[in-house]
Short mmCIF file of C-alpha atoms in Angstrom, two decimals:
data_model
loop_
_atom_site.label_atom_id
_atom_site.label_comp_id
_atom_site.label_asym_id
_atom_site.label_seq_id
_atom_site.Cartn_x
_atom_site.Cartn_y
_atom_site.Cartn_z
CA MET A 1 -38.86 -101.20 -40.62
CA THR A 2 -35.70 -101.56 -38.20
CA GLY A 3 -32.27 -103.28 -38.76
CA LYS A 4 -29.72 -104.41 -36.65
CA LEU A 5 -26.70 -102.17 -35.94
CA THR A 6 -23.62 -103.05 -37.81
CA LYS A 7 -19.87 -103.02 -36.34
CA SER A 8 -19.00 -100.20 -38.82
CA GLN A 9 -22.03 -98.25 -37.39
CA SER A 10 -20.74 -99.15 -33.75
CA LYS A 11 -17.28 -98.10 -34.52
CA TYR A 12 -18.51 -94.59 -35.89
CA ILE A 13 -20.63 -94.06 -33.13
CA LYS A 14 -17.99 -94.44 -30.62
CA SER A 15 -15.55 -92.27 -32.55
CA LEU A 16 -18.12 -89.40 -32.37
CA GLN A 17 -16.82 -88.94 -28.83
CA GLN A 18 -13.81 -87.26 -30.29
CA LYS A 19 -14.36 -83.57 -31.45
CA LYS A 20 -12.30 -83.96 -34.73
CA VAL A 21 -14.38 -86.71 -35.94
CA ARG A 22 -17.56 -84.64 -34.81
CA ASP A 23 -16.06 -81.60 -36.60
CA LEU A 24 -15.44 -83.81 -39.80
CA ASN A 25 -18.81 -85.43 -40.04
CA LYS A 26 -20.82 -82.75 -38.56
CA GLN A 27 -22.73 -85.11 -36.45
CA PHE A 28 -23.07 -85.81 -32.47
CA VAL A 29 -24.73 -88.39 -30.27
CA VAL A 30 -27.60 -87.92 -27.92
CA GLU A 31 -28.26 -90.49 -25.29
CA GLY A 32 -30.99 -91.41 -23.22
CA VAL A 33 -34.79 -91.70 -23.06
CA LYS A 34 -35.38 -88.11 -21.96
CA LEU A 35 -33.32 -86.56 -24.60
CA VAL A 36 -34.46 -88.86 -27.44
CA ARG A 37 -37.87 -87.91 -26.31
CA ASP A 38 -37.20 -84.32 -27.04
CA LEU A 39 -35.94 -85.17 -30.24
CA LEU A 40 -39.30 -86.42 -31.29
CA ASN A 41 -40.12 -82.66 -31.70
CA HIS A 42 -36.97 -82.08 -33.77
CA SER A 43 -36.84 -85.27 -35.83
CA GLY A 44 -35.33 -83.39 -38.83
CA ILE A 45 -31.67 -83.39 -37.08
CA VAL A 46 -31.84 -87.42 -36.61
CA ASP A 47 -29.66 -89.54 -38.91
CA TYR A 48 -30.33 -92.59 -37.09
CA LEU A 49 -31.52 -94.27 -33.76
CA VAL A 50 -30.05 -97.05 -31.83
CA TYR A 51 -32.17 -98.82 -29.35
CA THR A 52 -32.33 -101.93 -27.20
CA GLY A 53 -35.34 -104.34 -26.95
CA ASP A 54 -37.63 -102.34 -24.61
CA ASN A 55 -37.49 -99.20 -26.55
CA GLU A 56 -39.38 -100.03 -29.80
CA ASP A 57 -42.02 -97.16 -29.49
CA TYR A 58 -39.08 -94.66 -30.19
CA ALA A 59 -38.13 -96.97 -33.27
CA PHE A 60 -41.23 -96.59 -34.79
CA ALA A 61 -41.12 -92.92 -34.55
CA PHE A 62 -38.05 -92.93 -36.87
CA PRO A 63 -39.04 -95.75 -39.75
CA GLU A 64 -36.12 -96.75 -41.95
CA ARG A 65 -33.52 -95.21 -39.38
CA ALA A 66 -33.80 -97.14 -36.41
CA PHE A 67 -31.23 -99.88 -35.44
CA HIS A 68 -31.65 -102.72 -32.81
CA THR A 69 -28.71 -103.83 -30.55
CA SER A 70 -28.04 -105.53 -27.18
CA PRO A 71 -27.55 -103.73 -23.98
CA LYS A 72 -23.84 -105.11 -23.89
CA GLU A 73 -23.21 -103.45 -27.39
CA LEU A 74 -24.87 -100.19 -26.48
CA ALA A 75 -22.60 -99.99 -23.42
CA MET A 76 -19.74 -100.44 -25.54
CA ILE A 77 -20.47 -97.42 -27.54
CA SER A 78 -21.70 -94.96 -24.93
CA SER A 79 -19.99 -92.45 -23.44
CA LEU A 80 -21.97 -92.77 -20.24
CA LYS A 81 -20.54 -94.52 -17.19
CA THR A 82 -24.17 -95.92 -16.58
CA PRO A 83 -25.42 -96.60 -20.38
CA ASN A 84 -28.84 -95.79 -21.18
CA LYS A 85 -31.11 -97.85 -23.33
CA ILE A 86 -31.18 -95.79 -26.25
CA LEU A 87 -29.25 -93.11 -28.34
CA ALA A 88 -29.69 -91.15 -31.53
CA VAL A 89 -26.89 -89.92 -34.04
CA CYS A 90 -27.82 -86.56 -34.92
CA ASN A 91 -26.70 -83.97 -37.57
CA GLN A 92 -25.23 -80.61 -36.64
CA GLY A 93 -26.41 -77.23 -38.05
CA LEU A 94 -29.57 -78.27 -39.61
CA PRO A 95 -32.76 -76.09 -39.11
CA PHE A 96 -35.04 -77.88 -36.83
CA ASP A 97 -38.68 -78.81 -38.11
CA SER A 98 -40.69 -77.50 -35.40
CA LYS A 99 -42.30 -74.10 -34.54
CA ARG A 100 -39.09 -73.41 -32.42
CA ALA A 101 -37.15 -73.61 -35.37
CA ARG A 102 -33.68 -71.81 -35.27
CA VAL A 103 -31.62 -70.43 -38.19
CA PHE A 104 -28.10 -71.53 -37.97
CA GLY A 105 -25.24 -69.09 -38.95
CA GLN A 106 -27.38 -65.91 -37.98
CA LEU A 107 -27.88 -63.91 -34.79
CA ASP A 108 -31.03 -61.89 -33.91
CA PHE A 109 -29.96 -58.65 -32.31
CA SER A 110 -33.54 -57.94 -31.49
CA LYS A 111 -33.26 -60.56 -28.87
CA SER A 112 -30.85 -61.06 -25.79
CA ILE A 113 -27.74 -63.02 -26.19
CA ILE A 114 -25.33 -64.66 -23.67
CA ALA A 115 -21.70 -64.43 -24.59
CA LEU A 116 -19.32 -66.93 -22.89
CA ASP A 117 -15.68 -66.11 -22.82
CA GLU A 118 -13.68 -69.51 -23.12
CA ILE A 119 -15.87 -71.67 -20.85
CA SER A 120 -13.93 -74.87 -20.57
CA ASP A 121 -16.00 -77.12 -18.26
CA PRO A 122 -18.68 -79.18 -19.86
CA GLY A 123 -21.06 -79.22 -17.18
CA ASN A 124 -20.94 -75.58 -16.64
CA LEU A 125 -21.73 -74.75 -20.55
CA GLY A 126 -24.43 -77.49 -20.51
CA THR A 127 -26.02 -76.04 -17.32
CA ILE A 128 -25.83 -72.48 -18.87
CA LEU A 129 -27.67 -73.75 -21.83
CA ARG A 130 -30.42 -75.40 -19.70
CA LEU A 131 -30.71 -71.94 -17.76
CA ALA A 132 -31.00 -69.70 -21.04
CA ASP A 133 -33.76 -72.05 -22.09
CA TRP A 134 -35.51 -71.68 -18.82
CA PHE A 135 -35.21 -67.81 -19.04
CA GLY A 136 -36.04 -67.58 -22.56
CA ILE A 137 -32.78 -66.51 -24.05
CA LYS A 138 -32.33 -68.31 -27.18
CA GLN A 139 -28.94 -67.25 -28.40
CA ILE A 140 -25.57 -68.10 -27.04
CA VAL A 141 -22.00 -67.06 -28.56
CA CYS A 142 -18.92 -68.99 -27.33
CA ALA A 143 -15.61 -67.48 -28.01
CA PRO A 144 -13.01 -69.68 -29.68
CA GLY A 145 -11.14 -71.97 -27.11
CA SER A 146 -14.70 -72.91 -25.48
CA VAL A 147 -15.49 -76.66 -24.93
CA ASP A 148 -17.43 -78.11 -27.88
CA VAL A 149 -21.18 -77.55 -27.27
CA PHE A 150 -21.57 -81.09 -28.83
CA ASN A 151 -19.26 -82.63 -26.38
CA PRO A 152 -21.31 -85.71 -24.78
CA LYS A 153 -21.25 -84.32 -21.41
CA VAL A 154 -22.40 -80.73 -22.58
CA VAL A 155 -25.20 -82.29 -24.53
CA GLN A 156 -26.44 -84.42 -21.38
CA ALA A 157 -26.03 -81.62 -19.07
CA THR A 158 -28.24 -79.43 -21.29
CA MET A 159 -31.22 -81.81 -20.77
CA GLY A 160 -32.69 -81.10 -23.87
CA ALA A 161 -31.78 -77.12 -24.16
CA ILE A 162 -29.55 -77.76 -27.00
CA PHE A 163 -32.42 -78.39 -29.25
CA ARG A 164 -34.11 -75.10 -28.42
CA VAL A 165 -31.07 -72.64 -27.88
CA ASN A 166 -28.92 -71.49 -30.88
CA VAL A 167 -25.15 -71.93 -30.02
CA GLN A 168 -22.64 -70.24 -31.89
CA THR A 169 -18.91 -69.89 -31.80
CA MET A 170 -17.22 -66.69 -32.88
CA PRO A 171 -14.54 -64.12 -31.22
CA LEU A 172 -16.47 -62.00 -28.78
CA VAL A 173 -14.96 -58.75 -30.06
CA ASP A 174 -16.91 -59.45 -33.48
CA LEU A 175 -20.02 -60.00 -31.68
CA ILE A 176 -19.81 -56.93 -29.69
CA ASP A 177 -18.59 -54.79 -32.61
CA SER A 178 -21.56 -56.11 -34.84
CA ALA A 179 -24.11 -55.39 -32.17
CA PRO A 180 -26.30 -52.45 -32.78
CA SER A 181 -25.52 -49.22 -30.45
CA GLU A 182 -28.78 -49.59 -28.72
CA MET A 183 -28.15 -53.18 -27.41
CA LYS A 184 -26.11 -52.69 -24.07
CA ALA A 185 -23.60 -55.30 -23.23
CA TYR A 186 -23.07 -56.07 -19.23
CA LEU A 187 -20.13 -57.98 -17.99
CA ALA A 188 -20.30 -59.90 -14.91
CA ASP A 189 -17.27 -59.75 -12.44
CA MET A 190 -16.38 -59.67 -8.66
CA GLU A 191 -15.83 -55.90 -8.80
CA GLY A 192 -18.70 -53.98 -10.63
CA GLU A 193 -22.17 -52.27 -9.76
CA ASN A 194 -24.33 -54.07 -7.67
CA LEU A 195 -26.65 -56.33 -9.56
CA TYR A 196 -29.74 -55.46 -7.66
CA THR A 197 -29.40 -51.95 -7.76
CA ALA A 198 -28.01 -51.69 -11.70
CA GLU A 199 -30.43 -50.64 -14.32
CA VAL A 200 -30.99 -53.08 -17.17
CA SER A 201 -31.99 -52.58 -20.75
CA SER A 202 -33.37 -55.20 -23.19
CA PRO A 203 -32.19 -56.83 -25.31
CA PHE A 204 -28.86 -56.96 -23.91
CA ILE A 205 -25.57 -58.87 -24.19
CA LEU A 206 -24.37 -60.93 -20.97
CA VAL A 207 -20.86 -61.68 -21.00
CA MET A 208 -19.53 -64.30 -18.71
CA GLY A 209 -15.89 -65.22 -17.89
CA SER A 210 -14.06 -68.48 -17.94
CA GLU A 211 -14.09 -70.38 -14.67
CA GLY A 212 -10.48 -69.76 -13.91
CA HIS A 213 -9.65 -66.54 -15.59
CA GLY A 214 -12.67 -64.48 -15.92
CA VAL A 215 -13.41 -62.21 -18.84
CA SER A 216 -10.27 -61.22 -21.07
CA ALA A 217 -8.75 -58.00 -20.91
CA GLU A 218 -9.59 -57.38 -24.57
CA ILE A 219 -13.17 -57.86 -23.81
CA ARG A 220 -13.22 -55.81 -20.85
CA LYS A 221 -11.97 -52.82 -22.87
CA LEU A 222 -15.20 -53.01 -25.05
CA VAL A 223 -17.81 -53.57 -22.08
CA PRO A 224 -17.57 -50.53 -19.54
CA SER A 225 -20.67 -51.84 -17.82
CA VAL A 226 -19.71 -54.30 -15.16
CA ILE A 227 -22.18 -55.78 -12.86
CA SER A 228 -21.51 -57.80 -9.61
CA ILE A 229 -23.40 -60.23 -7.56
CA PRO A 230 -23.19 -59.05 -3.95
CA GLN A 231 -21.57 -61.55 -1.27
CA PHE A 232 -23.35 -61.77 1.84
CA GLY A 233 -21.33 -64.59 3.55
CA GLY A 234 -18.17 -66.55 2.89
CA GLY A 235 -16.58 -68.08 -0.16
CA GLU A 236 -14.02 -66.95 -2.63
CA SER A 237 -16.30 -66.78 -5.60
CA LEU A 238 -19.37 -68.40 -7.41
CA ASN A 239 -19.33 -71.03 -10.08
CA VAL A 240 -20.04 -69.51 -13.67
CA ALA A 241 -23.23 -71.31 -14.20
CA VAL A 242 -24.53 -70.42 -10.64
CA SER A 243 -23.88 -66.80 -11.51
CA THR A 244 -25.29 -66.83 -14.85
CA GLY A 245 -28.40 -68.23 -13.06
CA ILE A 246 -28.68 -65.64 -10.48
CA ILE A 247 -27.96 -62.80 -13.28
CA LEU A 248 -30.68 -64.00 -15.62
CA SER A 249 -33.21 -64.24 -12.76
CA GLU A 250 -32.56 -60.77 -11.75
CA PHE A 251 -32.46 -59.21 -15.25
CA CYS A 252 -35.81 -60.89 -16.20
CA ARG A 253 -37.22 -59.76 -13.00
CA LYS A 254 -36.34 -56.31 -13.60
CA LEU A 255 -37.38 -56.51 -17.17
CA GLY A 256 -40.67 -58.05 -16.54
#
């Protein structure tokens, strides 16, 4: 059974574009057929679904939690410039009801971790989640001051990886101090050992810096192993997401 979206629900969904509202209610919005299709494997985090007339098949997947609306109304509450035909209001911090379930509030130091030092661009963070998912890295730690992982632009850029990668926020100093001694941390920088000749061990922590300032001096003091992507042509620097992809590819190649 489905119902019609109410005005109060519309207002609330629109308000979830604000971080303070997301933080207060521990909810976020997922938009688009592709991402909602991924949610079918993680239905435990879905509070309710909003759809237009030609997406009733998805509504049947969430009985008692689906609400119909018009394309015009959906466009008014969407965060996208070109609104899609379906969205879901989801809960933050609930364990997923799938074989790929993740445990929130914990880090598994037997598995590798990507540590991000105040990444501010939503597209970059979303792409890094997507890269982590592709290369089998299921844990990301963001330093305080990073863009919110539940920002609508981040969610869209992950292309569903947000449902499969455990993202937490904590000071990177605490992360590095908590890691066991046998877990080596690597810091990416313009000046460091050649990525393609450096030795790599697993599990690892890969520290990537912000787009504008790189890795903070405080973290640099804690991570002596610095690696660099060699430059073969022109250009001042690489985008942080591009750099992350190159490094993960080489790490995975070396580690098999």
